[in-house]
């Protein structure tokens, strides 16, 4: 009974494609991250380049391309390919997206502008078992599949299984016409011979699907010689769908190179879709054996590029070949004729090739280590005569990529997207001054020739033909001579990046460094590895934003604080750059005043103004500001900042920039004489909205002199009772239309009002007589909000308390959002969008109509805790006035972010990055106290904020720099190390991290081997690259490397842990030591050895210039072991012994006084061990090997021995004959105590991304007295496992509660007992500790597997079943089938339940979407569950990140 949830979605980019998807004119980059589909638009910003010294190169502004996320969709499947398809009459006018999913699925998607999301046109499944060629062949999921689409979108082909090909034809505009021999790209415009009009054709096809029936055929049906297909792709410039395929009649093998040297062939087949037949057009045989990719080339080059490990081969349409060897092995491995550029020393395995420009056809090659090179073609007429490669130097940006790429997409001229699984994906821009100069010269020559031609009388056709031929020859000669020159002139630079948190290979828990006494930090932080090669580094995760406190003010009993800048009339605009008089210094625009609302000792409310300066905060006196006027509700500025407005309970006061009183506007109602009190205000120059306690609103407007006048209210505004409202200046035209937004005669200020009935009304000021938009069904919180929406069940409403509209985003892109605050403090967020006008609508209709503006609910799984769980109850002053919290606060500029802050017991920021969706991120306070008020603050340390906690303490703070706030549900800080990190561990006593890193180096066979004398004569320059390891100590004070301990040559650390061991036979006091297990990487003919290294982390005398270097490693033990490398290492028992796996042996060793290791016990195994885990201090050890074997071993201390207690039984089927119960390699595993330690479960992750769970129960008869592990369930995660770590569950959940005094099992020698002042870990009961499993993957995912109690599991499992039919599933993929174990998606099993006696794992990715449905559907589900109001919400909060990882 477990619950699976994701804390961080996939971040490693696997596939990308660029085409107009949202509309016919849009520029969209579509990115696939394993199971996450993201749609971006590309925005261009302008910056000025430095002047060029070359006078022939134009000094111009440079355009920087930035990515802006449009939408993202988690898919229930693993994406294997992306392709674009031009379909007839798409809903948006753009093209369609065809994606292929693992296990032979295709889904055709288009953009639906009416609902502002993707729409599935069709889904095609080709996973039937009868398509398998042989019963002993691999499953569909184990065979590589890829998708290719005809450039003219006539059909798509999916290669799946070993030799299966699925063809999906698409309809074309001429399908209903007799146009068999007509191709628009080759034959030009079709003459009109009384053919049907385009409109008639569109109407006939609109009623049909854009595709026709697909069919599947074996690849060998095309030709009997296609026995071993390697790769295929559709080609350009053919009348019929034509593809090129690379194949062989025998399986290529490097081990049989002498017999199978050049055995590959390349053939071109054309398809007849109607007859389902094919014809071979050409064939080229005798190609090198290592070719593995077919890359079709458009004009001007054309033909096909065949890519291998050591060479590149170009084949044109006539079958002519040109080859180029890029290293010394090209000649050694092939007799194929090729040009020699072996001095490049390039390795093309895993490289990415993309065309740079259509003018010359140059292509960029990105190798698997991040190096870049340009491939150029020498073209004679329309034929390629040669190839050449020029490597990009570091000066030209050749080192801007730190690791290899996984995909690439040409965005526009001079822009290229490089996706990667090993580093941040980037947009790189390029320019070539030589090409620019060449174009200018060519244009000048053409202009001169045209001028001479116009002045010359052409009366001799023969001379004219002769002149024309001579000109063509001159141009072609120039082109051939300039190819090599222009290829070396490319210069690259990075425009934008998509951060990648993967691959995560290991994690550790550590304590954050206390930078200052006022720092607010969590109990622990999570550190994970990320990146490969030069992109290697660390990711530091925290649950909430830990602010950087710059000042703590000595002001007490404060209820509210507002920082404000008073501008003089001559300097009304807060522009920090320039003004009419010249440059303004930054301090001119700093906030000068601080207005506070305080409670005196007598219990009275007063307001005080303080002067902010370099010497501190001083009370401002000798002004007309009256402190005795009462409590301040809000403070703002109008009239360009020249008027400072103070909202009191009974009046509005206006001051000049020096707090001279200018006007008092009372709240007295002239008609009734009532004196309503001000509750809240909202400012949008020149207007001010005031909400009063009688549920009425008034709008004040500042005139040219700054005086406030009331705006006339219509009858509708006067008669309606309002709960909340806000002002918003519509700069983008989202609400009023782009045409009106572009007018400069007035500001487009809108007022949004929330009525007492829960309806939304929008007015365009100063007109309050009639709303421009109205939605009465807002309080039902539907997924799509339209003016017409009003359900029948009117009682199914959400209690809303506040409404606000604000721009969210960063400096790259901002967009408006509608944010609603519920009575539970949950935030419901809507994104406005414009739907297209209905068909048949009059073109004279107004720009803004109620049918065009709609709202789409944004997914927000963040749930607020109840007010009763606040660390400190919000008190009420006994003397009279209640302490009330501020409403939602808009922060227009928070260090570049446009954000919204939620005060109260759940302080949170609503943040959005241009590259991500918005996130509600928690705000950490001292002791978890509530926040009463927050205001933006601009000072010397940038644009931060000033906040007041519930105890009335004022702090000035800022967001922590260099953090990622919206890329996952955790706040992330990344640290660059520059080498790939394999393992890491944390030393709790000295608070340092120890890393195991690797760096590639050349491997040469040893010359002193007595059995292989021929190795001495080995003479190669391109040596194989193997990792060379080292240990690094990182101090979290500065996150820099303070010590580097290199290992022996060709030695790599496989295991690294901080273990508590006894260091002496006479001294029983254990110490935390750094234990390392290594192996030596050598040739296959040499025996493998390893070492066991034990270090002590000690204090040193630091370098005076680097005080953080006061710690270092001291070697205590170094022992070489034979029989294999030390693959795993752990502590065992209670006596401080060491447990290691060496080859086929499991050994228990003890550390002696002389630094040697004493053998204590051992156990022989049958295969190399991949899993070795001990449940701390219990002696229970889990073992797993590469063949899928799984054992539970017990360690006994009297006498010392290892004994097998239980095994996982072999599964039925053919896999059991050769492999263990998993059938696959066991990668990671853990022993998990559940049910208060009364039960023990074994959790294992295999190489297919399946989580398999067994139970150890000796009392169950099926276990045969405990000798067999009982299979419980299997759950498919979709990601290859990176690490699996047992962590304590310390949050306030309904089932996994831990009292502050309950000690937890230490991790890495560190006590994880929650701190006393951490409110997230305090519970009223003392129960046994519970644990969760933290899972990582190379794709960058961070997930949790949490045990559940029986009642909670039943409720969440039932909720999961009821949510599935209520939610839209992107690409029409089935979540149940996706979670089934690998190869069992068609078995119909639910929730990933495999054969076993246990219960299924609850998929948290489905349950977390609870807030996406409307209130009506929520009430229906709650009634079927038998749950009362709020029960489901509390269950979801119990299994959230705050409920499980409360210590972060």
PDB file of C-alpha atoms in Angstrom, residues 953-1189:
ATOM      1  CA  UNK A 953       9.004  41.783  13.838  1.00  0.00           C
ATOM      2  CA  UNK A 954      10.029  43.578  10.634  1.00  0.00           C
ATOM      3  CA  UNK A 955      12.696  42.112   8.351  1.00  0.00           C
ATOM      4  CA  UNK A 956      14.105  43.379   5.079  1.00  0.00           C
ATOM      5  CA  UNK A 957      14.945  40.473   2.794  1.00  0.00           C
ATOM      6  CA  UNK A 958      15.467  39.339  -0.754  1.00  0.00           C
ATOM      7  CA  UNK A 959      15.094  36.182  -2.777  1.00  0.00           C
ATOM      8  CA  UNK A 960      18.148  33.914  -2.646  1.00  0.00           C
ATOM      9  CA  UNK A 961      20.217  34.448  -5.796  1.00  0.00           C
ATOM     10  CA  UNK A 962      20.898  31.841  -8.482  1.00  0.00           C
ATOM     11  CA  UNK A 963      17.940  29.690  -7.474  1.00  0.00           C
ATOM     12  CA  UNK A 964      15.339  27.961  -9.602  1.00  0.00           C
ATOM     13  CA  UNK A 965      11.932  28.487  -8.024  1.00  0.00           C
ATOM     14  CA  UNK A 966       9.510  27.118 -10.609  1.00  0.00           C
ATOM     15  CA  UNK A 967      11.219  24.160 -12.280  1.00  0.00           C
ATOM     16  CA  UNK A 968       9.950  21.671  -9.698  1.00  0.00           C
ATOM     17  CA  UNK A 969       7.975  21.580  -6.457  1.00  0.00           C
ATOM     18  CA  UNK A 970      11.253  22.219  -4.605  1.00  0.00           C
ATOM     19  CA  UNK A 971      13.451  25.316  -4.607  1.00  0.00           C
ATOM     20  CA  UNK A 972      16.667  24.390  -6.403  1.00  0.00           C
ATOM     21  CA  UNK A 973      20.140  25.820  -6.291  1.00  0.00           C
ATOM     22  CA  UNK A 974      22.732  24.484  -8.720  1.00  0.00           C
ATOM     23  CA  UNK A 975      26.459  24.324  -8.092  1.00  0.00           C
ATOM     24  CA  UNK A 976      28.907  23.854 -10.953  1.00  0.00           C
ATOM     25  CA  UNK A 977      31.789  21.446 -10.287  1.00  0.00           C
ATOM     26  CA  UNK A 978      33.046  20.873 -13.851  1.00  0.00           C
ATOM     27  CA  UNK A 979      33.383  17.088 -13.601  1.00  0.00           C
ATOM     28  CA  UNK A 980      30.897  14.271 -13.620  1.00  0.00           C
ATOM     29  CA  UNK A 981      29.887  13.274 -10.092  1.00  0.00           C
ATOM     30  CA  UNK A 982      29.234   9.582  -9.547  1.00  0.00           C
ATOM     31  CA  UNK A 983      28.620   9.451  -5.793  1.00  0.00           C
ATOM     32  CA  UNK A 984      28.378  11.853  -2.890  1.00  0.00           C
ATOM     33  CA  UNK A 985      28.056  11.640   0.887  1.00  0.00           C
ATOM     34  CA  UNK A 986      27.698  14.058   3.770  1.00  0.00           C
ATOM     35  CA  UNK A 987      29.837  14.225   6.896  1.00  0.00           C
ATOM     36  CA  UNK A 988      27.581  15.515   9.686  1.00  0.00           C
ATOM     37  CA  UNK A 989      30.203  16.465  12.286  1.00  0.00           C
ATOM     38  CA  UNK A 990      32.289  18.720  10.031  1.00  0.00           C
ATOM     39  CA  UNK A 991      29.381  19.598   7.705  1.00  0.00           C
ATOM     40  CA  UNK A 992      31.092  18.857   4.419  1.00  0.00           C
ATOM     41  CA  UNK A 993      30.250  16.870   1.316  1.00  0.00           C
ATOM     42  CA  UNK A 994      32.635  14.357  -0.220  1.00  0.00           C
ATOM     43  CA  UNK A 995      32.214  13.706  -3.934  1.00  0.00           C
ATOM     44  CA  UNK A 996      33.408  10.940  -6.200  1.00  0.00           C
ATOM     45  CA  UNK A 997      34.083  12.500  -9.598  1.00  0.00           C
ATOM     46  CA  UNK A 998      35.387  11.194 -12.911  1.00  0.00           C
ATOM     47  CA  UNK A 999      37.103  12.791 -15.845  1.00  0.00           C
ATOM     48  CA  UNK A1000      37.770  11.124 -19.195  1.00  0.00           C
ATOM     49  CA  UNK A1001      41.360  10.298 -20.098  1.00  0.00           C
ATOM     50  CA  UNK A1002      43.043   8.177 -22.757  1.00  0.00           C
ATOM     51  CA  UNK A1003      43.639   4.498 -22.021  1.00  0.00           C
ATOM     52  CA  UNK A1004      46.723   2.737 -23.341  1.00  0.00           C
ATOM     53  CA  UNK A1005      47.404  -0.959 -22.910  1.00  0.00           C
ATOM     54  CA  UNK A1006      50.198  -1.688 -20.429  1.00  0.00           C
ATOM     55  CA  UNK A1007      53.635  -2.280 -21.918  1.00  0.00           C
ATOM     56  CA  UNK A1008      54.845  -4.556 -19.127  1.00  0.00           C
ATOM     57  CA  UNK A1009      52.365  -7.378 -19.681  1.00  0.00           C
ATOM     58  CA  UNK A1010      54.302 -10.622 -20.098  1.00  0.00           C
ATOM     59  CA  UNK A1011      51.539 -12.446 -21.948  1.00  0.00           C
ATOM     60  CA  UNK A1012      50.868  -9.807 -24.557  1.00  0.00           C
ATOM     61  CA  UNK A1013      54.074  -8.570 -26.156  1.00  0.00           C
ATOM     62  CA  UNK A1014      52.134  -7.155 -29.094  1.00  0.00           C
ATOM     63  CA  UNK A1015      50.697  -4.452 -26.867  1.00  0.00           C
ATOM     64  CA  UNK A1016      54.037  -2.737 -26.764  1.00  0.00           C
ATOM     65  CA  UNK A1017      53.876  -2.031 -30.492  1.00  0.00           C
ATOM     66  CA  UNK A1018      50.427  -0.429 -30.319  1.00  0.00           C
ATOM     67  CA  UNK A1019      50.578   2.911 -32.062  1.00  0.00           C
ATOM     68  CA  UNK A1020      47.277   4.808 -32.203  1.00  0.00           C
ATOM     69  CA  UNK A1021      46.627   8.463 -31.569  1.00  0.00           C
ATOM     70  CA  UNK A1022      42.874   8.184 -30.936  1.00  0.00           C
ATOM     71  CA  UNK A1023      42.963   6.389 -27.622  1.00  0.00           C
ATOM     72  CA  UNK A1024      39.797   5.067 -26.009  1.00  0.00           C
ATOM     73  CA  UNK A1025      38.488   7.346 -23.292  1.00  0.00           C
ATOM     74  CA  UNK A1026      37.882   5.878 -19.856  1.00  0.00           C
ATOM     75  CA  UNK A1027      36.976   7.656 -16.618  1.00  0.00           C
ATOM     76  CA  UNK A1028      39.669   8.570 -14.133  1.00  0.00           C
ATOM     77  CA  UNK A1029      38.380   9.097 -10.618  1.00  0.00           C
ATOM     78  CA  UNK A1030      39.107  11.474  -7.787  1.00  0.00           C
ATOM     79  CA  UNK A1031      37.605  12.476  -4.448  1.00  0.00           C
ATOM     80  CA  UNK A1032      36.635  16.057  -3.759  1.00  0.00           C
ATOM     81  CA  UNK A1033      35.648  17.786  -0.534  1.00  0.00           C
ATOM     82  CA  UNK A1034      33.042  20.533  -0.940  1.00  0.00           C
ATOM     83  CA  UNK A1035      32.319  23.048   1.798  1.00  0.00           C
ATOM     84  CA  UNK A1036      28.676  24.230   1.726  1.00  0.00           C
ATOM     85  CA  UNK A1037      29.810  27.573   3.137  1.00  0.00           C
ATOM     86  CA  UNK A1038      30.889  28.606  -0.358  1.00  0.00           C
ATOM     87  CA  UNK A1039      29.958  25.486  -2.368  1.00  0.00           C
ATOM     88  CA  UNK A1040      33.495  25.247  -3.694  1.00  0.00           C
ATOM     89  CA  UNK A1041      35.972  22.389  -3.819  1.00  0.00           C
ATOM     90  CA  UNK A1042      38.424  22.737  -0.932  1.00  0.00           C
ATOM     91  CA  UNK A1043      40.396  19.516  -1.479  1.00  0.00           C
ATOM     92  CA  UNK A1044      41.026  17.182  -4.400  1.00  0.00           C
ATOM     93  CA  UNK A1045      42.292  13.648  -3.721  1.00  0.00           C
ATOM     94  CA  UNK A1046      43.192  11.911  -7.024  1.00  0.00           C
ATOM     95  CA  UNK A1047      42.875   8.158  -7.245  1.00  0.00           C
ATOM     96  CA  UNK A1048      45.269   5.861  -9.038  1.00  0.00           C
ATOM     97  CA  UNK A1049      45.362   5.888 -12.853  1.00  0.00           C
ATOM     98  CA  UNK A1050      42.268   4.247 -14.381  1.00  0.00           C
ATOM     99  CA  UNK A1051      40.690   3.916 -10.927  1.00  0.00           C
ATOM    100  CA  UNK A1052      37.059   4.869 -10.315  1.00  0.00           C
ATOM    101  CA  UNK A1053      35.097   4.966  -7.058  1.00  0.00           C
ATOM    102  CA  UNK A1054      31.965   2.813  -7.307  1.00  0.00           C
ATOM    103  CA  UNK A1055      30.772   3.199  -3.713  1.00  0.00           C
ATOM    104  CA  UNK A1056      31.023   6.147  -1.324  1.00  0.00           C
ATOM    105  CA  UNK A1057      29.363   6.360   2.089  1.00  0.00           C
ATOM    106  CA  UNK A1058      29.796   7.965   5.481  1.00  0.00           C
ATOM    107  CA  UNK A1059      29.689   5.026   7.905  1.00  0.00           C
ATOM    108  CA  UNK A1060      30.052   4.822  11.652  1.00  0.00           C
ATOM    109  CA  UNK A1061      32.910   2.342  12.263  1.00  0.00           C
ATOM    110  CA  UNK A1062      35.165   1.319  15.094  1.00  0.00           C
ATOM    111  CA  UNK A1063      38.672   2.567  14.426  1.00  0.00           C
ATOM    112  CA  UNK A1064      40.428   0.498  17.070  1.00  0.00           C
ATOM    113  CA  UNK A1065      40.075  -2.891  18.708  1.00  0.00           C
ATOM    114  CA  UNK A1066      40.749  -1.340  22.097  1.00  0.00           C
ATOM    115  CA  UNK A1067      38.639   1.815  21.651  1.00  0.00           C
ATOM    116  CA  UNK A1068      34.981   0.879  21.191  1.00  0.00           C
ATOM    117  CA  UNK A1069      33.872   4.428  20.417  1.00  0.00           C
ATOM    118  CA  UNK A1070      32.768   4.484  16.753  1.00  0.00           C
ATOM    119  CA  UNK A1071      33.556   7.432  14.476  1.00  0.00           C
ATOM    120  CA  UNK A1072      32.006   8.645  11.231  1.00  0.00           C
ATOM    121  CA  UNK A1073      34.432   7.723   8.436  1.00  0.00           C
ATOM    122  CA  UNK A1074      34.415   8.184   4.677  1.00  0.00           C
ATOM    123  CA  UNK A1075      34.433   4.688   3.126  1.00  0.00           C
ATOM    124  CA  UNK A1076      35.226   4.267  -0.563  1.00  0.00           C
ATOM    125  CA  UNK A1077      35.076   1.210  -2.804  1.00  0.00           C
ATOM    126  CA  UNK A1078      36.961   1.447  -6.104  1.00  0.00           C
ATOM    127  CA  UNK A1079      37.796  -0.579  -9.180  1.00  0.00           C
ATOM    128  CA  UNK A1080      40.546  -0.376 -11.799  1.00  0.00           C
ATOM    129  CA  UNK A1081      39.281  -0.149 -15.367  1.00  0.00           C
ATOM    130  CA  UNK A1082      41.592  -2.234 -17.546  1.00  0.00           C
ATOM    131  CA  UNK A1083      41.419  -4.311 -20.691  1.00  0.00           C
ATOM    132  CA  UNK A1084      39.099  -7.293 -21.001  1.00  0.00           C
ATOM    133  CA  UNK A1085      42.053  -9.684 -20.875  1.00  0.00           C
ATOM    134  CA  UNK A1086      43.326  -8.348 -17.569  1.00  0.00           C
ATOM    135  CA  UNK A1087      41.997  -9.287 -14.132  1.00  0.00           C
ATOM    136  CA  UNK A1088      39.983  -6.664 -12.325  1.00  0.00           C
ATOM    137  CA  UNK A1089      41.161  -5.354  -8.993  1.00  0.00           C
ATOM    138  CA  UNK A1090      39.841  -2.790  -6.582  1.00  0.00           C
ATOM    139  CA  UNK A1091      40.599  -0.988  -3.354  1.00  0.00           C
ATOM    140  CA  UNK A1092      38.892  -0.259  -0.070  1.00  0.00           C
ATOM    141  CA  UNK A1093      39.767   3.244   1.118  1.00  0.00           C
ATOM    142  CA  UNK A1094      38.806   4.621   4.528  1.00  0.00           C
ATOM    143  CA  UNK A1095      39.302   8.322   5.267  1.00  0.00           C
ATOM    144  CA  UNK A1096      38.815  10.500   8.279  1.00  0.00           C
ATOM    145  CA  UNK A1097      37.645  14.042   7.703  1.00  0.00           C
ATOM    146  CA  UNK A1098      39.727  16.269   9.945  1.00  0.00           C
ATOM    147  CA  UNK A1099      40.191  19.963  10.593  1.00  0.00           C
ATOM    148  CA  UNK A1100      43.164  21.706   8.990  1.00  0.00           C
ATOM    149  CA  UNK A1101      44.852  25.077   9.065  1.00  0.00           C
ATOM    150  CA  UNK A1102      43.073  26.990   6.296  1.00  0.00           C
ATOM    151  CA  UNK A1103      44.551  29.049   3.531  1.00  0.00           C
ATOM    152  CA  UNK A1104      44.356  32.698   4.698  1.00  0.00           C
ATOM    153  CA  UNK A1105      42.783  33.708   1.404  1.00  0.00           C
ATOM    154  CA  UNK A1106      40.273  30.843   1.591  1.00  0.00           C
ATOM    155  CA  UNK A1107      38.999  30.356   5.145  1.00  0.00           C
ATOM    156  CA  UNK A1108      36.658  27.582   4.003  1.00  0.00           C
ATOM    157  CA  UNK A1109      39.639  25.254   3.382  1.00  0.00           C
ATOM    158  CA  UNK A1110      39.840  24.240   7.034  1.00  0.00           C
ATOM    159  CA  UNK A1111      38.812  20.620   6.429  1.00  0.00           C
ATOM    160  CA  UNK A1112      40.419  17.749   4.588  1.00  0.00           C
ATOM    161  CA  UNK A1113      40.699  13.998   4.137  1.00  0.00           C
ATOM    162  CA  UNK A1114      43.163  11.877   6.073  1.00  0.00           C
ATOM    163  CA  UNK A1115      43.768   8.341   4.792  1.00  0.00           C
ATOM    164  CA  UNK A1116      43.374   5.657   7.471  1.00  0.00           C
ATOM    165  CA  UNK A1117      43.211   2.479   5.410  1.00  0.00           C
ATOM    166  CA  UNK A1118      43.990   1.424   1.846  1.00  0.00           C
ATOM    167  CA  UNK A1119      43.634  -2.252   0.991  1.00  0.00           C
ATOM    168  CA  UNK A1120      43.796  -3.755  -2.491  1.00  0.00           C
ATOM    169  CA  UNK A1121      41.399  -6.616  -3.166  1.00  0.00           C
ATOM    170  CA  UNK A1122      41.432  -9.177  -5.965  1.00  0.00           C
ATOM    171  CA  UNK A1123      38.670 -10.997  -7.726  1.00  0.00           C
ATOM    172  CA  UNK A1124      36.808  -7.891  -8.857  1.00  0.00           C
ATOM    173  CA  UNK A1125      36.070  -4.296  -8.000  1.00  0.00           C
ATOM    174  CA  UNK A1126      34.419  -3.130  -4.803  1.00  0.00           C
ATOM    175  CA  UNK A1127      30.961  -2.390  -6.184  1.00  0.00           C
ATOM    176  CA  UNK A1128      29.052  -1.801  -2.918  1.00  0.00           C
ATOM    177  CA  UNK A1129      29.903  -0.896   0.627  1.00  0.00           C
ATOM    178  CA  UNK A1130      27.835  -0.583   3.806  1.00  0.00           C
ATOM    179  CA  UNK A1131      27.957  -0.905   7.561  1.00  0.00           C
ATOM    180  CA  UNK A1132      26.561  -4.008   9.210  1.00  0.00           C
ATOM    181  CA  UNK A1133      25.507  -4.951  12.715  1.00  0.00           C
ATOM    182  CA  UNK A1134      26.080  -2.987  15.893  1.00  0.00           C
ATOM    183  CA  UNK A1135      29.851  -3.436  16.320  1.00  0.00           C
ATOM    184  CA  UNK A1136      30.985  -1.004  13.625  1.00  0.00           C
ATOM    185  CA  UNK A1137      31.995  -3.555  10.965  1.00  0.00           C
ATOM    186  CA  UNK A1138      32.192  -2.989   7.239  1.00  0.00           C
ATOM    187  CA  UNK A1139      30.199  -4.942   4.631  1.00  0.00           C
ATOM    188  CA  UNK A1140      31.598  -4.959   1.071  1.00  0.00           C
ATOM    189  CA  UNK A1141      30.848  -6.783  -2.175  1.00  0.00           C
ATOM    190  CA  UNK A1142      33.945  -7.821  -4.132  1.00  0.00           C
ATOM    191  CA  UNK A1143      33.284  -9.734  -7.338  1.00  0.00           C
ATOM    192  CA  UNK A1144      31.359 -12.872  -6.361  1.00  0.00           C
ATOM    193  CA  UNK A1145      31.912 -12.498  -2.621  1.00  0.00           C
ATOM    194  CA  UNK A1146      30.186 -10.583   0.152  1.00  0.00           C
ATOM    195  CA  UNK A1147      32.644  -9.859   2.960  1.00  0.00           C
ATOM    196  CA  UNK A1148      32.415  -8.481   6.492  1.00  0.00           C
ATOM    197  CA  UNK A1149      35.590  -6.634   7.469  1.00  0.00           C
ATOM    198  CA  UNK A1150      36.747  -4.908  10.645  1.00  0.00           C
ATOM    199  CA  UNK A1151      39.217  -2.008  10.905  1.00  0.00           C
ATOM    200  CA  UNK A1152      42.323  -2.760  12.997  1.00  0.00           C
ATOM    201  CA  UNK A1153      44.690  -0.439  14.830  1.00  0.00           C
ATOM    202  CA  UNK A1154      47.356  -0.717  12.131  1.00  0.00           C
ATOM    203  CA  UNK A1155      44.983   0.422   9.388  1.00  0.00           C
ATOM    204  CA  UNK A1156      44.347  -3.018   7.912  1.00  0.00           C
ATOM    205  CA  UNK A1157      41.011  -4.751   7.500  1.00  0.00           C
ATOM    206  CA  UNK A1158      40.349  -7.966   9.370  1.00  0.00           C
ATOM    207  CA  UNK A1159      38.108 -10.572   7.620  1.00  0.00           C
ATOM    208  CA  UNK A1160      35.145 -11.455   9.803  1.00  0.00           C
ATOM    209  CA  UNK A1161      32.616 -13.330   7.629  1.00  0.00           C
ATOM    210  CA  UNK A1162      31.823 -13.928   3.964  1.00  0.00           C
ATOM    211  CA  UNK A1163      29.141 -15.213   1.611  1.00  0.00           C
ATOM    212  CA  UNK A1164      29.521 -16.514  -1.950  1.00  0.00           C
ATOM    213  CA  UNK A1165      27.101 -15.316  -4.624  1.00  0.00           C
ATOM    214  CA  UNK A1166      26.519 -16.455  -8.208  1.00  0.00           C
ATOM    215  CA  UNK A1167      26.672 -13.137 -10.054  1.00  0.00           C
ATOM    216  CA  UNK A1168      28.050  -9.642  -9.667  1.00  0.00           C
ATOM    217  CA  UNK A1169      26.179  -7.787  -6.957  1.00  0.00           C
ATOM    218  CA  UNK A1170      24.375  -4.566  -7.822  1.00  0.00           C
ATOM    219  CA  UNK A1171      22.400  -4.138  -4.580  1.00  0.00           C
ATOM    220  CA  UNK A1172      23.811  -4.305  -1.070  1.00  0.00           C
ATOM    221  CA  UNK A1173      21.710  -2.562   1.557  1.00  0.00           C
ATOM    222  CA  UNK A1174      21.451  -3.060   5.295  1.00  0.00           C
ATOM    223  CA  UNK A1175      18.559  -1.917   7.426  1.00  0.00           C
ATOM    224  CA  UNK A1176      20.621   0.097   9.864  1.00  0.00           C
ATOM    225  CA  UNK A1177      21.825  -1.754  12.985  1.00  0.00           C
ATOM    226  CA  UNK A1178      19.469  -4.690  12.376  1.00  0.00           C
ATOM    227  CA  UNK A1179      21.808  -7.047  10.526  1.00  0.00           C
ATOM    228  CA  UNK A1180      19.219  -7.540   7.749  1.00  0.00           C
ATOM    229  CA  UNK A1181      20.906  -7.190   4.368  1.00  0.00           C
ATOM    230  CA  UNK A1182      19.352  -7.052   0.884  1.00  0.00           C
ATOM    231  CA  UNK A1183      21.377  -8.491  -2.013  1.00  0.00           C
ATOM    232  CA  UNK A1184      20.591  -8.213  -5.721  1.00  0.00           C
ATOM    233  CA  UNK A1185      22.604  -9.119  -8.812  1.00  0.00           C
ATOM    234  CA  UNK A1186      22.719  -8.384 -12.525  1.00  0.00           C
ATOM    235  CA  UNK A1187      20.669 -11.486 -13.365  1.00  0.00           C
ATOM    236  CA  UNK A1188      17.721 -10.425 -11.288  1.00  0.00           C
ATOM    237  CA  UNK A1189      18.466 -12.553  -8.242  1.00  0.00           C
TER     238      UNK A1189
END
